């Protein structure tokens, strides 16, 4: 009877020791798994951070490329495909002027007819010049347009000075205004063709 109690106590003690050992191993395994998961999470975070950096860098490169493309496309030095159209318009103005009733008397040297004819001629080419200049202002790049604006202001001063000089030769006479209008007409017509040929292509 005494022996049975001893054996039973030993079995219980062994069971307790075994259970404790298993629990310790289980905790170690859990700790190990937990550490592995933590390490994996850290690696994933680093990987994501690296990829985010790479993505940001890639996006920055794309943006820079887009900016370069925009800057390139904004440098418009000439208007494409409009030269023939505007040359045709300017030519048709002269044809319209040549068909005016006062053209014949103007060619004959009748002062009143000349004054009227060259006044109308200047007005029509001046209107065409304004249309051309407005189109260029809309479509040319700011740098090119700024340069053209400087040239245009200089040209206007030269045009008016030339007209005044021509008129001064006939000051007080009936031909004074004829000379003035004729000079404005010729200068303005010439300037129209200059701008079209310089800033437009076929």
mmCIF file of C-alpha atoms in Angstrom:
data_model
loop_
_atom_site.group_PDB
_atom_site.id
_atom_site.type_symbol
_atom_site.label_atom_id
_atom_site.label_comp_id
_atom_site.label_asym_id
_atom_site.label_seq_id
_atom_site.Cartn_x
_atom_site.Cartn_y
_atom_site.Cartn_z
ATOM 1 C CA UNK A 1 0.000 0.000 0.000
ATOM 2 C CA UNK A 2 2.822 2.345 0.911
ATOM 3 C CA UNK A 3 4.568 1.516 -2.403
ATOM 4 C CA UNK A 4 1.457 2.410 -4.393
ATOM 5 C CA UNK A 5 1.313 5.870 -2.815
ATOM 6 C CA UNK A 6 4.985 6.489 -3.640
ATOM 7 C CA UNK A 7 4.480 5.458 -7.284
ATOM 8 C CA UNK A 8 1.388 7.634 -7.550
ATOM 9 C CA UNK A 9 3.233 10.646 -6.141
ATOM 10 C CA UNK A 10 6.090 10.100 -8.593
ATOM 11 C CA UNK A 11 3.668 9.900 -11.543
ATOM 12 C CA UNK A 12 1.983 13.142 -10.443
ATOM 13 C CA UNK A 13 5.365 14.860 -9.968
ATOM 14 C CA UNK A 14 6.556 13.723 -13.422
ATOM 15 C CA UNK A 15 3.313 14.935 -14.984
ATOM 16 C CA UNK A 16 3.702 18.354 -13.373
ATOM 17 C CA UNK A 17 7.342 18.632 -14.518
ATOM 18 C CA UNK A 18 6.371 17.598 -18.075
ATOM 19 C CA UNK A 19 3.528 20.088 -18.241
ATOM 20 C CA UNK A 20 5.791 22.876 -16.972
ATOM 21 C CA UNK A 21 8.436 22.024 -19.550
ATOM 22 C CA UNK A 22 5.846 21.980 -22.371
ATOM 23 C CA UNK A 23 4.439 25.311 -21.274
ATOM 24 C CA UNK A 24 7.949 26.829 -21.233
ATOM 25 C CA UNK A 25 8.663 25.501 -24.749
ATOM 26 C CA UNK A 26 5.304 26.794 -25.939
ATOM 27 C CA UNK A 27 6.127 30.259 -24.543
ATOM 28 C CA UNK A 28 9.527 30.193 -26.231
ATOM 29 C CA UNK A 29 7.889 29.254 -29.512
ATOM 30 C CA UNK A 30 5.354 32.043 -29.116
ATOM 31 C CA UNK A 31 8.096 34.524 -28.293
ATOM 32 C CA UNK A 32 10.053 33.333 -31.291
ATOM 33 C CA UNK A 33 7.033 33.622 -33.575
ATOM 34 C CA UNK A 34 6.251 37.062 -32.148
ATOM 35 C CA UNK A 35 9.831 38.226 -32.703
ATOM 36 C CA UNK A 36 9.792 36.834 -36.261
ATOM 37 C CA UNK A 37 6.531 38.647 -36.975
ATOM 38 C CA UNK A 38 7.930 41.866 -35.527
ATOM 39 C CA UNK A 39 11.086 41.521 -37.618
ATOM 40 C CA UNK A 40 8.968 40.909 -40.713
ATOM 41 C CA UNK A 41 6.840 43.970 -39.934
ATOM 42 C CA UNK A 42 9.977 46.081 -39.545
ATOM 43 C CA UNK A 43 11.330 44.759 -42.851
ATOM 44 C CA UNK A 44 7.998 45.448 -44.557
ATOM 45 C CA UNK A 45 7.983 48.988 -43.179
ATOM 46 C CA UNK A 46 11.517 49.601 -44.413
ATOM 47 C CA UNK A 47 10.653 48.098 -47.800
ATOM 48 C CA UNK A 48 7.562 50.263 -48.075
ATOM 49 C CA UNK A 49 9.541 53.330 -47.065
ATOM 50 C CA UNK A 50 12.165 52.532 -49.701
ATOM 51 C CA UNK A 51 9.505 51.973 -52.333
ATOM 52 C CA UNK A 52 7.710 55.161 -51.318
ATOM 53 C CA UNK A 53 10.975 57.035 -51.764
ATOM 54 C CA UNK A 54 11.499 55.404 -55.138
ATOM 55 C CA UNK A 55 7.919 56.162 -56.169
ATOM 56 C CA UNK A 56 8.275 59.770 -55.044
ATOM 57 C CA UNK A 57 11.547 60.012 -56.938
ATOM 58 C CA UNK A 58 9.915 58.491 -60.030
ATOM 59 C CA UNK A 59 6.989 60.890 -59.735
ATOM 60 C CA UNK A 60 9.375 63.837 -59.332
ATOM 61 C CA UNK A 61 11.186 62.726 -62.482
ATOM 62 C CA UNK A 62 7.871 62.525 -64.344
ATOM 63 C CA UNK A 63 6.887 65.986 -63.141
ATOM 64 C CA UNK A 64 10.289 67.387 -64.170
ATOM 65 C CA UNK A 65 9.916 65.812 -67.603
ATOM 66 C CA UNK A 66 6.438 67.291 -67.930
ATOM 67 C CA UNK A 67 7.724 70.724 -66.923
ATOM 68 C CA UNK A 68 10.487 70.468 -69.515
ATOM 69 C CA UNK A 69 7.949 69.511 -72.190
ATOM 70 C CA UNK A 70 5.692 72.421 -71.231
ATOM 71 C CA UNK A 71 8.614 74.856 -71.307
ATOM 72 C CA UNK A 72 9.645 73.540 -74.725
ATOM 73 C CA UNK A 73 6.173 73.752 -76.200
ATOM 74 C CA UNK A 74 5.691 77.306 -74.900
ATOM 75 C CA UNK A 75 8.570 78.622 -77.012
ATOM 76 C CA UNK A 76 6.530 79.497 -80.103
ATOM 77 C CA UNK A 77 8.594 81.557 -82.539
ATOM 78 C CA UNK A 78 6.316 81.287 -85.592
ATOM 79 C CA UNK A 79 2.660 80.567 -86.298
ATOM 80 C CA UNK A 80 2.439 77.499 -88.487
ATOM 81 C CA UNK A 81 0.211 77.166 -91.532
ATOM 82 C CA UNK A 82 -1.161 80.724 -91.707
ATOM 83 C CA UNK A 83 1.268 82.570 -94.030
ATOM 84 C CA UNK A 84 -0.508 81.813 -97.323
ATOM 85 C CA UNK A 85 -3.859 82.697 -95.801
ATOM 86 C CA UNK A 86 -2.695 86.137 -94.660
ATOM 87 C CA UNK A 87 -0.721 86.862 -97.827
ATOM 88 C CA UNK A 88 -3.950 86.123 -99.718
ATOM 89 C CA UNK A 89 -5.883 88.506 -97.458
ATOM 90 C CA UNK A 90 -3.350 91.292 -97.955
ATOM 91 C CA UNK A 91 -3.328 90.800 -101.732
ATOM 92 C CA UNK A 92 -7.127 90.928 -101.807
ATOM 93 C CA UNK A 93 -7.077 94.297 -99.977
ATOM 94 C CA UNK A 94 -5.066 95.819 -102.802
ATOM 95 C CA UNK A 95 -7.424 94.314 -105.383
ATOM 96 C CA UNK A 96 -10.371 95.830 -103.495
ATOM 97 C CA UNK A 97 -8.611 99.194 -103.422
ATOM 98 C CA UNK A 98 -7.840 99.022 -107.118
ATOM 99 C CA UNK A 99 -11.579 98.549 -107.770
ATOM 100 C CA UNK A 100 -12.573 101.748 -105.925
ATOM 101 C CA UNK A 101 -14.183 104.505 -108.084
ATOM 102 C CA UNK A 102 -11.645 107.111 -106.960
ATOM 103 C CA UNK A 103 -8.695 104.948 -108.036
ATOM 104 C CA UNK A 104 -8.908 106.119 -111.628
ATOM 105 C CA UNK A 105 -8.993 109.819 -110.708
ATOM 106 C CA UNK A 106 -6.262 109.253 -108.144
ATOM 107 C CA UNK A 107 -4.006 107.785 -110.819
ATOM 108 C CA UNK A 108 -4.873 110.788 -113.003
ATOM 109 C CA UNK A 109 -3.524 113.103 -110.278
ATOM 110 C CA UNK A 110 -6.790 114.572 -109.039
ATOM 111 C CA UNK A 111 -5.863 115.752 -105.543
ATOM 112 C CA UNK A 112 -9.233 115.174 -103.844
ATOM 113 C CA UNK A 113 -9.428 111.642 -105.274
ATOM 114 C CA UNK A 114 -5.839 110.919 -104.227
ATOM 115 C CA UNK A 115 -6.436 112.135 -100.701
ATOM 116 C CA UNK A 116 -9.553 109.952 -100.392
ATOM 117 C CA UNK A 117 -7.988 106.909 -102.039
ATOM 118 C CA UNK A 118 -4.796 106.867 -99.971
ATOM 119 C CA UNK A 119 -6.742 107.626 -96.794
ATOM 120 C CA UNK A 120 -8.921 104.536 -97.390
ATOM 121 C CA UNK A 121 -5.880 102.487 -98.406
ATOM 122 C CA UNK A 122 -4.099 103.318 -95.168
ATOM 123 C CA UNK A 123 -7.205 102.539 -93.058
ATOM 124 C CA UNK A 124 -7.662 99.118 -94.642
ATOM 125 C CA UNK A 125 -4.043 98.039 -94.249
ATOM 126 C CA UNK A 126 -3.911 99.489 -90.739
ATOM 127 C CA UNK A 127 -6.905 97.324 -89.805
ATOM 128 C CA UNK A 128 -5.182 94.276 -91.315
ATOM 129 C CA UNK A 129 -1.997 95.086 -89.414
ATOM 130 C CA UNK A 130 -3.916 95.219 -86.133
ATOM 131 C CA UNK A 131 -5.477 91.798 -86.855
ATOM 132 C CA UNK A 132 -2.057 90.294 -87.615
ATOM 133 C CA UNK A 133 -0.496 91.820 -84.509
ATOM 134 C CA UNK A 134 -3.364 90.592 -82.280
ATOM 135 C CA UNK A 135 -2.947 87.038 -83.601
ATOM 136 C CA UNK A 136 0.804 87.133 -83.015
ATOM 137 C CA UNK A 137 0.249 88.461 -79.498
ATOM 138 C CA UNK A 138 -2.015 85.499 -78.688
ATOM 139 C CA UNK A 139 0.134 82.727 -80.122
ATOM 140 C CA UNK A 140 3.793 83.704 -79.934
ATOM 141 C CA UNK A 141 5.789 82.982 -76.770
ATOM 142 C CA UNK A 142 6.086 85.893 -74.292
ATOM 143 C CA UNK A 143 9.811 86.344 -74.967
ATOM 144 C CA UNK A 144 9.336 86.574 -78.746
ATOM 145 C CA UNK A 145 6.312 88.829 -78.314
ATOM 146 C CA UNK A 146 8.172 91.197 -76.007
ATOM 147 C CA UNK A 147 10.901 91.546 -78.622
ATOM 148 C CA UNK A 148 8.308 92.145 -81.351
ATOM 149 C CA UNK A 149 6.524 94.739 -79.216
ATOM 150 C CA UNK A 150 9.765 96.709 -78.871
ATOM 151 C CA UNK A 151 10.291 96.540 -82.641
ATOM 152 C CA UNK A 152 6.682 97.555 -83.318
ATOM 153 C CA UNK A 153 6.873 100.648 -81.115
ATOM 154 C CA UNK A 154 10.058 101.661 -82.928
ATOM 155 C CA UNK A 155 8.404 101.046 -86.303
ATOM 156 C CA UNK A 156 5.351 103.196 -85.408
ATOM 157 C CA UNK A 157 7.629 106.120 -84.534
ATOM 158 C CA UNK A 158 9.513 105.693 -87.817
ATOM 159 C CA UNK A 159 6.255 105.445 -89.785
ATOM 160 C CA UNK A 160 4.880 108.677 -88.304
ATOM 161 C CA UNK A 161 8.195 110.485 -88.707
ATOM 162 C CA UNK A 162 8.380 109.462 -92.380
ATOM 163 C CA UNK A 163 4.789 110.641 -92.996
ATOM 164 C CA UNK A 164 5.468 113.976 -91.310
ATOM 165 C CA UNK A 165 8.603 114.401 -93.389
ATOM 166 C CA UNK A 166 6.712 113.741 -96.652
ATOM 167 C CA UNK A 167 3.877 116.086 -95.680
ATOM 168 C CA UNK A 168 6.332 118.834 -94.687
ATOM 169 C CA UNK A 169 7.522 119.055 -98.279
ATOM 170 C CA UNK A 170 4.042 120.279 -99.277
ATOM 171 C CA UNK A 171 3.194 122.187 -96.121
ATOM 172 C CA UNK A 172 0.275 124.548 -96.657
ATOM 173 C CA UNK A 173 -0.462 123.076 -100.088
ATOM 174 C CA UNK A 174 -3.304 120.827 -101.236
ATOM 175 C CA UNK A 175 -0.913 117.904 -101.661
ATOM 176 C CA UNK A 176 0.191 117.944 -97.989
ATOM 177 C CA UNK A 177 -2.443 115.451 -96.806
ATOM 178 C CA UNK A 178 -2.058 113.335 -99.920
ATOM 179 C CA UNK A 179 1.652 112.921 -99.203
ATOM 180 C CA UNK A 180 0.904 112.166 -95.544
ATOM 181 C CA UNK A 181 -1.717 109.479 -96.309
ATOM 182 C CA UNK A 182 0.366 107.995 -99.121
ATOM 183 C CA UNK A 183 3.363 107.562 -96.811
ATOM 184 C CA UNK A 184 1.249 105.936 -94.064
ATOM 185 C CA UNK A 185 -0.369 103.591 -96.590
ATOM 186 C CA UNK A 186 2.920 102.433 -98.096
ATOM 187 C CA UNK A 187 4.642 101.954 -94.709
ATOM 188 C CA UNK A 188 1.705 100.070 -93.195
ATOM 189 C CA UNK A 189 1.186 97.823 -96.209
ATOM 190 C CA UNK A 190 4.885 96.938 -96.209
ATOM 191 C CA UNK A 191 4.803 96.224 -92.454
ATOM 192 C CA UNK A 192 1.862 93.822 -92.872
ATOM 193 C CA UNK A 193 3.834 91.675 -95.332
ATOM 194 C CA UNK A 194 6.956 91.864 -93.148
ATOM 195 C CA UNK A 195 5.166 90.482 -90.065
ATOM 196 C CA UNK A 196 3.430 87.720 -92.000
ATOM 197 C CA UNK A 197 6.638 86.581 -93.704
ATOM 198 C CA UNK A 198 8.719 86.797 -90.519
ATOM 199 C CA UNK A 199 6.344 85.229 -87.990
ATOM 200 C CA UNK A 200 4.197 82.830 -90.031
ATOM 201 C CA UNK A 201 4.925 79.698 -92.043
ATOM 202 C CA UNK A 202 3.066 77.904 -94.858
#
